[in-house]
Short mmCIF file of C-alpha atoms in Angstrom, two decimals:
data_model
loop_
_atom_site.label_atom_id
_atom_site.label_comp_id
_atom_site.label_asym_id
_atom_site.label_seq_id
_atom_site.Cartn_x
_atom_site.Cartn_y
_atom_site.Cartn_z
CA UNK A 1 0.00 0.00 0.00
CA UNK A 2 0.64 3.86 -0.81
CA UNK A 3 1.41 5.87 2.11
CA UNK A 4 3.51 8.88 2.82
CA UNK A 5 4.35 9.85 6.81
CA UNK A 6 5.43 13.01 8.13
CA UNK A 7 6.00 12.52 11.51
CA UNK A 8 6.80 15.95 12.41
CA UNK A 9 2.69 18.10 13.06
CA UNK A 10 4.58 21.21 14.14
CA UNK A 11 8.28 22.87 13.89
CA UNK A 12 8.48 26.01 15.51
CA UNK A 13 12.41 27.75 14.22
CA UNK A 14 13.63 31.29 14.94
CA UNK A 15 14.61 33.16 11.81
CA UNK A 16 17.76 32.76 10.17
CA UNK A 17 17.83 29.15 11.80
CA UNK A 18 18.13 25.99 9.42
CA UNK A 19 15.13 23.37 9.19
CA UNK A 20 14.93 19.58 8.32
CA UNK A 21 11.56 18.47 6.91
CA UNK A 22 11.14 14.72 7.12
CA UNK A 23 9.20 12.78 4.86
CA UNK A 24 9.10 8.64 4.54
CA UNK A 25 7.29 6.83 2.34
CA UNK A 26 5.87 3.39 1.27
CA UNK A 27 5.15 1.87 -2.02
CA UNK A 28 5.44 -1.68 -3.81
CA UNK A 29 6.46 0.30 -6.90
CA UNK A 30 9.61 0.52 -8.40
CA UNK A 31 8.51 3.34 -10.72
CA UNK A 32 7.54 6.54 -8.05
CA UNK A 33 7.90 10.09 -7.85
CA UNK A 34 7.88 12.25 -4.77
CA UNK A 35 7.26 15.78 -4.51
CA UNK A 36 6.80 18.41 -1.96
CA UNK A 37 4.27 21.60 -1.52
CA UNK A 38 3.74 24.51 0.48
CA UNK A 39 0.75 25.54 1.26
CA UNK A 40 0.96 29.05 2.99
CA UNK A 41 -2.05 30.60 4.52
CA UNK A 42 -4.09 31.59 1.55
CA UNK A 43 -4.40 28.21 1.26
CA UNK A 44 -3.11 27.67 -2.41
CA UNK A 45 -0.73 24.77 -2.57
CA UNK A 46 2.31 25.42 -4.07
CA UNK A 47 4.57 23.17 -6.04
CA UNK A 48 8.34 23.34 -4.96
CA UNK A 49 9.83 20.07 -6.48
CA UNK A 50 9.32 16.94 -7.97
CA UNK A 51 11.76 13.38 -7.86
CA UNK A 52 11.52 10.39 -9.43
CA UNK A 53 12.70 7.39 -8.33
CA UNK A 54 15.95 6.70 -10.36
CA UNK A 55 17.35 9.96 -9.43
CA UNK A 56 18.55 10.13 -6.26
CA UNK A 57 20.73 13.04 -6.90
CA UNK A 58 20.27 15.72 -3.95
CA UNK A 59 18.79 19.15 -5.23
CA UNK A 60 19.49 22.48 -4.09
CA UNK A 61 17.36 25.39 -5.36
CA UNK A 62 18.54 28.62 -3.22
CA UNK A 63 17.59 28.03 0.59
CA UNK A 64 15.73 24.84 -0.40
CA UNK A 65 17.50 21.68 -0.74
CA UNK A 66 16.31 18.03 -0.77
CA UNK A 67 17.78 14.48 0.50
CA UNK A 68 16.10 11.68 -1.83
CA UNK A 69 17.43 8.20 0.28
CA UNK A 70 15.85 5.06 -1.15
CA UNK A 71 17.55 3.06 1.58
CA UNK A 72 15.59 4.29 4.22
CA UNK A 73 12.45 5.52 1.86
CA UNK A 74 13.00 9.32 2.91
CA UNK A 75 12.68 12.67 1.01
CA UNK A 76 13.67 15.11 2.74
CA UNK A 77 13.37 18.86 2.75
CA UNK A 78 15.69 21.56 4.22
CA UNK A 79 15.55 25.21 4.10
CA UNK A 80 18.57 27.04 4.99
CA UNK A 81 18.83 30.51 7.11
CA UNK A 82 14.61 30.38 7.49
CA UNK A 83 12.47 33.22 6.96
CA UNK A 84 9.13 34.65 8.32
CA UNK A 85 7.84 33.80 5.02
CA UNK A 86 8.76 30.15 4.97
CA UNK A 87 5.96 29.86 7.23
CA UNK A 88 3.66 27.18 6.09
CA UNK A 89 2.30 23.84 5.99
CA UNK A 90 4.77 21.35 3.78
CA UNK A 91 3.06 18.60 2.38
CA UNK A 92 5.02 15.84 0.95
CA UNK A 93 3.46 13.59 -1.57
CA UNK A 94 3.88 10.17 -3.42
CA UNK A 95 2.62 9.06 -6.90
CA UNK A 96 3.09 5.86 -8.20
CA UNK A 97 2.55 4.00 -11.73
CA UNK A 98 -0.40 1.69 -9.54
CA UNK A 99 -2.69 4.21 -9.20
CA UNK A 100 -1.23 7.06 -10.70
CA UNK A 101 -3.07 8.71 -7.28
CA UNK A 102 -1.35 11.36 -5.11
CA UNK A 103 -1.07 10.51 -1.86
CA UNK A 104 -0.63 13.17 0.62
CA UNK A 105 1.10 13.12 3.91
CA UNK A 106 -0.59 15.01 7.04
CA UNK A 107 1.57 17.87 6.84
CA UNK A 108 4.25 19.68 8.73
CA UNK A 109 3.07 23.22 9.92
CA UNK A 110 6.51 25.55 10.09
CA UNK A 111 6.27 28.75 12.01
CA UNK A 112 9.33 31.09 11.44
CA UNK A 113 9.49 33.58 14.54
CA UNK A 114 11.31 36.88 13.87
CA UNK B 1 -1.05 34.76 -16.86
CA UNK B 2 -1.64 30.72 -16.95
CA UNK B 3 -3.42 29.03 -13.87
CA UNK B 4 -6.19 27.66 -12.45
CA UNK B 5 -8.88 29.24 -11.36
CA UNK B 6 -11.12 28.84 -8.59
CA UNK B 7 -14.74 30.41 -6.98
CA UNK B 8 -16.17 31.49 -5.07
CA UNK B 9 -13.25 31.95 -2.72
CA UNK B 10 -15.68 31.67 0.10
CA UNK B 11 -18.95 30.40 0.26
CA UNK B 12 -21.74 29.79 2.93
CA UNK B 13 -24.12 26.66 3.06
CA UNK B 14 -27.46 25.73 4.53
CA UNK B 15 -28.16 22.37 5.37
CA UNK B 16 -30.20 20.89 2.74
CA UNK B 17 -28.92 23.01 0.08
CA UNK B 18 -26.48 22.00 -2.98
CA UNK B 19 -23.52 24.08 -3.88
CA UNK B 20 -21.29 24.18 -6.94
CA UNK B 21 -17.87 24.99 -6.75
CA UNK B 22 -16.14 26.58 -10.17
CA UNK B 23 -13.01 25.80 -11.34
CA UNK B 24 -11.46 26.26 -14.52
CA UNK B 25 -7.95 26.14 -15.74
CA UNK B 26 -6.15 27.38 -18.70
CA UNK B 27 -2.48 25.51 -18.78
CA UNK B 28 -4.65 23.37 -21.46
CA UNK B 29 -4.25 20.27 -19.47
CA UNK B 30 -6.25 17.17 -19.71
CA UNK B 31 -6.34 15.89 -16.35
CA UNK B 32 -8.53 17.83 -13.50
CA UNK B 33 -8.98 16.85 -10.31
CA UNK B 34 -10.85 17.64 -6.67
CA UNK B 35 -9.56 17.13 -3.40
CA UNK B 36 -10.78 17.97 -0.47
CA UNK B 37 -8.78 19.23 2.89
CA UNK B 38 -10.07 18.83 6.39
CA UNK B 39 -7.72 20.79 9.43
CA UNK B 40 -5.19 19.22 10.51
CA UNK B 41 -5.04 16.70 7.46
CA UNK B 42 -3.65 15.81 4.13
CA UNK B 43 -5.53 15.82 0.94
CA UNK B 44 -8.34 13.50 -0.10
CA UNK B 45 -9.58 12.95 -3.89
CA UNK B 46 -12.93 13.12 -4.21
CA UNK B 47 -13.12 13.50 -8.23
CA UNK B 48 -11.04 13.06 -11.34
CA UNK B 49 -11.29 13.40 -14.97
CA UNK B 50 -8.65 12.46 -17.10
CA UNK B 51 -10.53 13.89 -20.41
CA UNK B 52 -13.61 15.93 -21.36
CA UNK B 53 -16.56 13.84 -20.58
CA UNK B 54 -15.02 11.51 -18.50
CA UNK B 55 -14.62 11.32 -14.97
CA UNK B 56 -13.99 8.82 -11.60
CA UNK B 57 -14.60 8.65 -8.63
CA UNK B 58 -11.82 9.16 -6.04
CA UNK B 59 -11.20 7.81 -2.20
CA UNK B 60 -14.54 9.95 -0.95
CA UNK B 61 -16.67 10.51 -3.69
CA UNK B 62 -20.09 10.14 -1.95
CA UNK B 63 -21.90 13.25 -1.83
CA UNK B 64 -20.52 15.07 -4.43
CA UNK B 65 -20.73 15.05 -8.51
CA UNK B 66 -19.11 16.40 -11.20
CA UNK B 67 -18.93 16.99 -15.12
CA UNK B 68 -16.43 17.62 -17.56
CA UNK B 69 -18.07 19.39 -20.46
CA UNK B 70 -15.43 21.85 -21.63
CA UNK B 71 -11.63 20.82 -21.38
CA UNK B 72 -10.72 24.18 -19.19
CA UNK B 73 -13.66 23.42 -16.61
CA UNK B 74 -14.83 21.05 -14.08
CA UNK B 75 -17.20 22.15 -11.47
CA UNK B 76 -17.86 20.07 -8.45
CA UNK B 77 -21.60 20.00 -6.74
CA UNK B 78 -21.77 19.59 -3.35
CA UNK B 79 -25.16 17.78 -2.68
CA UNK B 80 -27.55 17.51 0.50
CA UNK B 81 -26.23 13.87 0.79
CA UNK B 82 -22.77 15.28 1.85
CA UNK B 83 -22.71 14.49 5.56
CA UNK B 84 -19.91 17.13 6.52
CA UNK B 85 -19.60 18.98 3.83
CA UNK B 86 -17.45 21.83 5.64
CA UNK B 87 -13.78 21.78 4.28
CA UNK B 88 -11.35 23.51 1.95
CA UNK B 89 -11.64 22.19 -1.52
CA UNK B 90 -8.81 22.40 -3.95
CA UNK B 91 -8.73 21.74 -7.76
CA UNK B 92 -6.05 20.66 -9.72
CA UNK B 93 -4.99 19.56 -12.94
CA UNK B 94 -1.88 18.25 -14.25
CA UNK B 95 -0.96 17.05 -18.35
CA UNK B 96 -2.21 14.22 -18.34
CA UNK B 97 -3.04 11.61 -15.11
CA UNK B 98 0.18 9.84 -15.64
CA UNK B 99 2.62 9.89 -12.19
CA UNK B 100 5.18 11.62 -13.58
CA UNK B 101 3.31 14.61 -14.51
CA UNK B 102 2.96 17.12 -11.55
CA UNK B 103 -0.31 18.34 -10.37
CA UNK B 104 -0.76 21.96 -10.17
CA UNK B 105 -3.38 23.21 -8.00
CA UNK B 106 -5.79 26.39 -7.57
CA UNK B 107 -5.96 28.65 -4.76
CA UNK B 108 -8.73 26.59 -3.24
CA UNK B 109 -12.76 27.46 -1.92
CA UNK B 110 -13.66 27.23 1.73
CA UNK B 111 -17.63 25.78 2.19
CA UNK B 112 -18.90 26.23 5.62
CA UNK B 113 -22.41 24.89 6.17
CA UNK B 114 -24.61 27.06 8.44
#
């Protein structure tokens, strides 16, 4: 079965501090890709980056980077020197050539305090 | 500017009553989708279509319909038979419903049933 866990409901960082994201995941597929939104609070879900399976390259875009380990089914997400406006919630998701569904995890709400 | 496009932002409910949510997009994608976010929770799909005048039914379909007449729109009707209909409801849409296409999603509609 599909699921995605992020075990982390709240992360509370002062500015300028750095942030780990965790995100593990479950599928019987060999063919998957992972990806991660924000959804500030407007609500709109934004897409920040998407992985497939055979690539297990890290990615760093600016303050964001991501850690893609197959070993221990993990994707996850680090921003670097936060800021008040990488407050959010962080979704992680998995889709997989099964279903083709996106499967959400819970959530990680991120408060940035100045 | 290229997007997706949802309304009424906000929209108020009495119980008995059915409501239809707007959506259209115009990144000239054939996939659409409806999920539907409860606080404190990930995403649920209640709706997808994968091309005009087609559509399935998602994890929590009951109480809600859909068509797909146009490519660029697909409204979703919340019915009477909804048992909690208050949520957030985002749409989405994506190239085509395979997994390695990314889903892009609209700004979302809050329902609250009075």
């Amino acid at each position: 079965a599909q699921k995605v866990t992020q075990a982390q409901t709240e992360i509370s960082v002062v500015e300028k501090e750095d942030v780990t994201l965790d995100c593990v995941y479950e599928t019987r597929d060999t063919t998957y890709y992972l990806f991660w939104y924000k959804q500030p609070p407007s609500g709109e879900l934004v897409f920040l980056i998407r992985r497939n399976s055979f690539d297990e390259q890290n990615e760093i875009s600016g303050r964001y980077s991501w850690n893609f380990q197959k070993s221990t089914s993990s994707f996850n997400f680090t921003i670097t020197a936060s800021q008040v406006v990488d407050s959010a919630v962080y979704f992680c998701a998995l889709r997989d050539g099964a279903t083709n569904k996106l499967i959400f995890g819970t959530g990680t709400l991120l408060a940035v305090q100045p | 500017d290229g997007g997706i496009t949802q309304s009424p932002k906000y929209l108020f409910r009495k119980e008995g009553q059915n409501v239809t949510l707007s959506c259209e997009q115009n990144l000239n994608h054939d996939a659409m989708y409806w999920y539907r976010q409860d606080p404190g929770q990930g995403l649920r799909l209640i709706y997808y279509s994968q091309i005009v005048n087609d559509f399935q039914k998602g994890d929590i379909a009951e109480g809600y319909s859909v068509s797909r007449e146009k490519k660029e729109s697909f409204p979703l009707t919340v019915t009477s038979a909804q048992k909690n209909p208050t949520a957030f409801y985002l749409c989405a849409s994506s190239r085509q419903r395979l997994s390695g296409n990314t889903i892009y999603f609209g700004e979302g509609s809050w329902l609250t049933v009075v």
